[in-house]
Amino acid sequence: MSLSDTPPKAPGSRRHIRLTSHPQAGAAQLVPLKWGAATAAERGPVIATLTHPARRNAIGVHSGAYGIYRALAIAAQALDPNHRADLTNTAPAAPLGPFPQWGDPAKIVSFDPWGHLVAEVFADRLAEGLDIRPTIAVTKAHVGMPEIKDAIEAGRLKPDGEVLLASGDVRVTKAAIEPVWWLPGVAKRFGIAETDLRRALFEQTAGMYPELVTRSDIKVFLPPIGGMTLYFFGDVTKLGRPETKIACRVHDECNGSDVFGSDICTCRPYLAHGMELCVEQAQQGGVGLVVYNRKEGRALGEVTKFLVYNARKRQVGGDSAAQYFARTECVAGVQDMRFQQLMPDVFHWLGITRIDRFASMSNMKSGALREMGIEIGEQVEIPPDLIPPDAQVEMDAKKAAGYFTVAKPDETELAKPKGRGLAE
C-alpha cells in the first residue's frame, strides 16, 4: 500500500489509503538518490518520512523496530503525526568523515554514511520543506564497567586523566546508527539477485512491505531491525590516517551476559576484554573501537535462545560440546543468522583500512573484514582466566567446530553466505 500525499490535519486523524503499492502517476516526484556519489548534494537525501509520501525515496520508516511505537503513539493520540524534528544543536559532538570510501557504492550498503550530517549537508533541502531525518547520531559520554576497575587494581591499566579516569570511568565518543539498506548493494554483497532479496523480504515478513516487490524504482529499504552503537576510545579525528593504530571489538548483543552478567557464555568477559584493549590503544596514541550490534542470540532472538538453553540442559547426558550447536539447529533451523557480510561497512564509514588488534575468536568476522579489503594484524583470543566455568562447553564446542584458527589463507571462505555458520 502507499499513502496519499495529503497529510492529516490533527493528531490521530487518518490518511487516505490506496490499495496498491505500484508507482502512481506522481512517482516522478521522488527525490532523486544516487547511492555512492562523491558528495551529499550529488547523492541526495534519504526520505522515509510520511509528511509528503510522493517524495519518499525509501521503503519503511525511521527508528527500526521502534517505528511501531511511533505508530502506537499516533494511534493513542499522544503524538502529532505531522511533528517535524527540530534539529537545532543536534550536530555531532565529534567530527566523523567524510572519507573516500563514502564515494564507493560497493563499500557501504547497510546504512547512510551521511546520516549524521543531515542538518548540515541538506540544509537547503530542509529549508525547502523536505522532512529529512538523521539516521546516525554522535555524542560524548563516560562509561564504566567493574572489569575496568579490576584492570586498574591489577595494574594492567593506569588512569591518565584523559582517556581513563581515576574513578575507573572511561571517556568515550559514541555513535548510534540505524540501518538503511541500499538493496542492489545488499543483494550483490550476498551474491543473490535483487529481485530474490526483495521477494524474500516481502514474503518472510508476511507482506509487511509490498513495495519491496512492486516498487523497483525505490532502491532503499529501512528494515524494522535494531542497528548498532559504536564506542570510540581516544581522538576520533585520528581515524582514517594510515599511521593510526586501531584496536577493535565487534560484539554482537547478548543481553543476558552483557547486562545481567549471566555466566553461561563469554560475551560480557570478551566485551570487557575488548574495552581494555581499546583503552590501552587510545592511551598509546591510537583509537579503540567497540562495535555493538543488535543481533541477540546470533540474530535468532532471545526467545529462541532461551528455548535452546532448555533443550541443551535437558538432553540425556547433560549439556555437551558435541550437541551444543545441534540443539540450536533443531529449534531454529540454522546455527547462526548473523551473516557478517554487512558488518565491514562501519569500518569503511570510519576510513579504517587496517585493524591492528582485533579482539575476536571468530573466523567469520575476520574473514568478512579481509574479504572487504580490511587488513587485520593480530587477532586476540580471550584470556583463558576470563572464561566462566559454565561457558567452557561453549568454547569447547566452537573450537571443536574449527571456527577459530590462526591460519589466514582460507579465512575469507568462512565469510561467504551459507545456510549455517559459527561465530561468537
XYZ file of C-alpha atoms in Angstrom, residues 100-389:
290
model
C 36.866 8.430 0.336
C 35.010 5.154 0.971
C 31.730 7.110 1.152
C 32.003 7.701 -2.578
C 32.232 3.985 -3.437
C 28.754 2.401 -3.760
C 30.208 -1.052 -3.042
C 31.794 -0.105 0.297
C 28.752 0.944 2.350
C 25.361 -0.627 1.595
C 23.730 -1.133 5.010
C 23.441 2.422 6.369
C 23.598 6.024 5.185
C 27.135 7.419 5.560
C 25.733 10.964 5.531
C 23.118 10.097 8.167
C 24.721 12.155 10.973
C 25.228 15.260 8.826
C 21.665 15.728 7.585
C 21.122 19.141 9.195
C 24.354 20.419 7.646
C 24.645 18.882 4.187
C 20.920 19.009 3.387
C 20.161 22.372 4.996
C 18.847 23.730 1.692
C 16.503 20.770 1.200
C 15.222 21.091 4.759
C 14.569 24.780 4.105
C 12.536 23.755 1.043
C 10.270 21.758 3.356
C 11.595 18.222 2.890
C 11.232 16.189 6.090
C 14.686 14.588 6.282
C 15.624 12.714 9.454
C 19.093 11.771 10.721
C 19.828 8.049 10.869
C 23.075 8.482 12.825
C 23.800 10.497 15.962
C 27.201 11.147 17.554
C 27.665 12.239 21.173
C 30.140 12.017 24.069
C 29.847 10.209 27.378
C 31.580 8.439 30.238
C 31.240 4.669 30.569
C 32.157 2.471 33.482
C 32.451 -1.272 33.980
C 33.613 -3.073 37.125
C 36.010 -5.048 34.938
C 37.869 -1.837 34.021
C 38.291 -1.028 37.701
C 39.561 -4.579 38.213
C 42.119 -3.997 35.456
C 43.292 -0.839 37.237
C 43.609 -2.668 40.549
C 45.540 -5.478 38.844
C 47.915 -2.942 37.297
C 47.016 -3.770 33.688
C 45.557 -0.298 33.147
C 46.669 3.028 34.627
C 44.445 6.142 34.782
C 45.774 9.010 32.695
C 43.082 11.603 33.400
C 42.252 11.851 29.717
C 41.011 8.505 28.406
C 40.815 6.664 31.716
C 39.862 8.500 34.896
C 40.943 7.576 38.417
C 37.337 6.623 39.185
C 37.537 3.869 36.578
C 35.266 5.743 34.169
C 36.354 5.973 30.547
C 35.778 8.981 28.320
C 34.243 7.912 25.014
C 32.640 9.241 21.888
C 29.684 7.135 20.806
C 27.528 6.884 17.721
C 24.129 5.279 17.167
C 23.426 4.004 13.649
C 20.078 2.963 12.182
C 20.097 0.536 9.238
C 19.465 1.907 5.747
C 19.801 -0.807 3.114
C 20.765 0.002 -0.473
C 19.036 -3.069 -1.912
C 21.142 -3.504 -5.079
C 24.301 -3.363 -2.956
C 22.995 -5.705 -0.258
C 21.974 -8.253 -2.896
C 25.373 -8.059 -4.581
C 27.147 -8.481 -1.229
C 25.318 -11.772 -0.688
C 25.684 -12.907 -4.286
C 21.937 -13.024 -4.977
C 19.568 -11.289 -7.370
C 17.922 -8.116 -6.115
C 14.513 -9.498 -7.097
C 15.110 -12.596 -4.957
C 16.135 -10.438 -1.998
C 13.071 -8.232 -2.362
C 10.707 -11.186 -2.633
C 12.183 -12.938 0.420
C 11.944 -9.758 2.481
C 8.343 -9.337 1.349
C 7.244 -12.941 1.856
C 9.056 -13.593 5.133
C 7.509 -10.504 6.749
C 4.043 -11.694 5.669
C 3.809 -8.881 3.133
C 4.581 -6.095 5.597
C 6.234 -4.040 2.852
C 4.565 -4.773 -0.518
C 6.641 -2.028 -2.153
C 9.610 -4.373 -1.947
C 8.273 -6.402 -4.868
C 6.380 -3.718 -6.748
C 8.452 -0.526 -6.474
C 11.616 -1.295 -8.380
C 12.084 2.467 -8.717
C 12.743 2.697 -4.952
C 16.111 1.155 -4.115
C 16.436 1.932 -0.386
C 14.818 -0.004 2.480
C 14.808 0.876 6.183
C 14.378 -2.562 7.790
C 12.491 -2.874 11.114
C 15.536 -4.198 12.972
C 17.996 -2.888 15.531
C 21.080 -1.038 14.405
C 24.418 -0.645 16.143
C 26.194 1.536 18.678
C 29.855 2.488 18.342
C 32.088 3.355 21.280
C 35.289 5.246 20.436
C 38.237 5.454 22.794
C 40.709 8.240 22.077
C 40.798 11.022 19.496
C 38.346 10.215 16.670
C 39.949 12.842 14.421
C 42.840 10.368 14.008
C 40.571 7.927 12.183
C 41.322 7.462 8.508
C 45.041 8.139 8.915
C 47.289 5.231 7.889
C 49.589 5.778 10.900
C 46.755 5.478 13.460
C 46.798 2.182 15.343
C 43.350 0.640 15.819
C 42.143 -1.825 18.441
C 38.647 -3.177 17.948
C 35.992 -5.476 19.302
C 32.989 -6.305 17.067
C 30.412 -7.503 19.577
C 27.001 -8.973 18.874
C 24.421 -8.293 21.558
C 23.954 -10.758 24.418
C 21.560 -9.158 26.869
C 21.777 -11.914 29.469
C 25.551 -11.701 29.725
C 26.283 -8.090 28.731
C 23.675 -6.545 31.048
C 22.753 -9.158 33.639
C 26.082 -10.950 33.964
C 24.976 -14.482 33.063
C 27.969 -16.802 33.264
C 26.764 -19.294 30.646
C 28.767 -17.620 27.873
C 31.846 -15.469 27.306
C 30.050 -12.430 25.880
C 30.478 -9.940 28.720
C 34.023 -11.094 29.554
C 35.023 -10.676 25.915
C 33.316 -7.279 25.732
C 35.207 -6.119 28.833
C 38.463 -7.559 27.480
C 37.895 -5.750 24.196
C 37.286 -2.475 26.038
C 40.536 -2.957 27.949
C 42.428 -3.356 24.676
C 40.694 -0.235 23.346
C 41.731 1.829 26.373
C 45.318 0.611 26.019
C 45.398 1.553 22.326
C 43.940 5.002 22.971
C 46.482 5.668 25.724
C 49.232 4.771 23.255
C 48.004 7.412 20.807
C 45.735 5.226 18.697
C 41.974 4.726 18.660
C 39.917 1.973 20.243
C 36.559 0.949 18.798
C 33.765 -1.270 20.087
C 31.066 -2.049 17.522
C 27.953 -3.219 19.371
C 25.446 -4.861 17.013
C 21.830 -5.603 17.929
C 21.906 -9.287 16.953
C 20.625 -11.040 20.062
C 21.064 -14.787 20.223
C 23.119 -14.997 16.998
C 20.310 -12.941 15.405
C 17.863 -15.747 16.247
C 16.270 -13.717 19.028
C 16.102 -14.136 22.781
C 13.052 -16.447 22.830
C 14.800 -18.919 20.534
C 17.961 -18.531 22.597
C 16.201 -19.485 25.843
C 14.432 -22.418 24.182
C 17.828 -23.719 23.102
C 19.149 -23.306 26.648
C 16.341 -25.570 27.894
C 16.910 -28.140 25.147
C 20.636 -28.337 25.825
C 20.303 -28.657 29.591
C 17.580 -31.305 29.424
C 19.201 -33.589 26.871
C 20.270 -37.024 28.020
C 23.757 -36.862 29.478
C 23.551 -33.105 30.049
C 24.997 -30.246 28.058
C 27.911 -31.138 25.822
C 30.153 -29.587 23.199
C 29.092 -32.251 20.695
C 25.422 -31.252 20.901
C 25.913 -27.524 21.540
C 25.111 -26.289 18.031
C 22.915 -29.244 17.083
C 20.274 -28.188 19.598
C 20.271 -24.664 18.175
C 19.713 -26.019 14.683
C 16.886 -28.274 15.893
C 14.999 -25.266 17.270
C 15.922 -22.530 14.794
C 16.761 -24.439 11.617
C 20.218 -22.820 11.462
C 23.019 -22.376 13.929
C 23.599 -18.692 13.255
C 21.821 -15.938 11.303
C 24.310 -13.122 11.907
C 25.863 -13.396 8.445
C 28.758 -10.965 8.636
C 28.735 -9.672 5.050
C 27.337 -6.257 6.053
C 29.481 -5.823 9.181
C 32.554 -4.317 7.417
C 30.528 -1.301 6.255
C 31.153 0.536 9.508
C 34.925 0.321 9.032
C 34.624 1.837 5.568
C 32.472 4.590 7.096
C 35.282 5.382 9.537
C 38.014 5.305 6.910
C 39.650 2.286 8.581
C 41.707 0.052 6.292
C 43.649 -1.869 8.970
C 42.795 -3.204 12.441
C 45.982 -3.728 14.428
C 44.453 -5.639 17.348
C 41.160 -7.432 16.670
C 39.575 -8.864 19.835
C 37.726 -11.821 18.337
C 37.811 -15.590 18.029
C 35.504 -15.626 15.026
C 36.850 -16.507 11.601
C 33.533 -15.398 10.130
C 34.186 -11.862 11.358
C 37.855 -11.699 10.437
C 37.145 -13.374 7.103
C 34.373 -10.903 6.259
C 36.666 -7.990 7.009
C 39.502 -9.343 4.877
C 37.053 -10.119 2.078
C 36.193 -6.396 2.013
C 39.839 -5.332 1.914
C 40.371 -4.537 5.599
C 43.685 -5.833 6.896
C 43.933 -7.451 10.337
C 47.181 -7.521 12.268
C 46.769 -9.507 15.485
C 43.604 -11.493 16.228
C 43.367 -11.576 20.024
C 41.854 -14.547 21.845
C 40.024 -14.165 25.129
C 42.393 -14.945 28.029
C 41.563 -18.395 29.486
C 41.152 -16.983 33.006
C 38.232 -14.825 31.785
C 36.168 -17.818 30.629
C 33.443 -18.634 33.226
C 33.296 -22.333 34.179
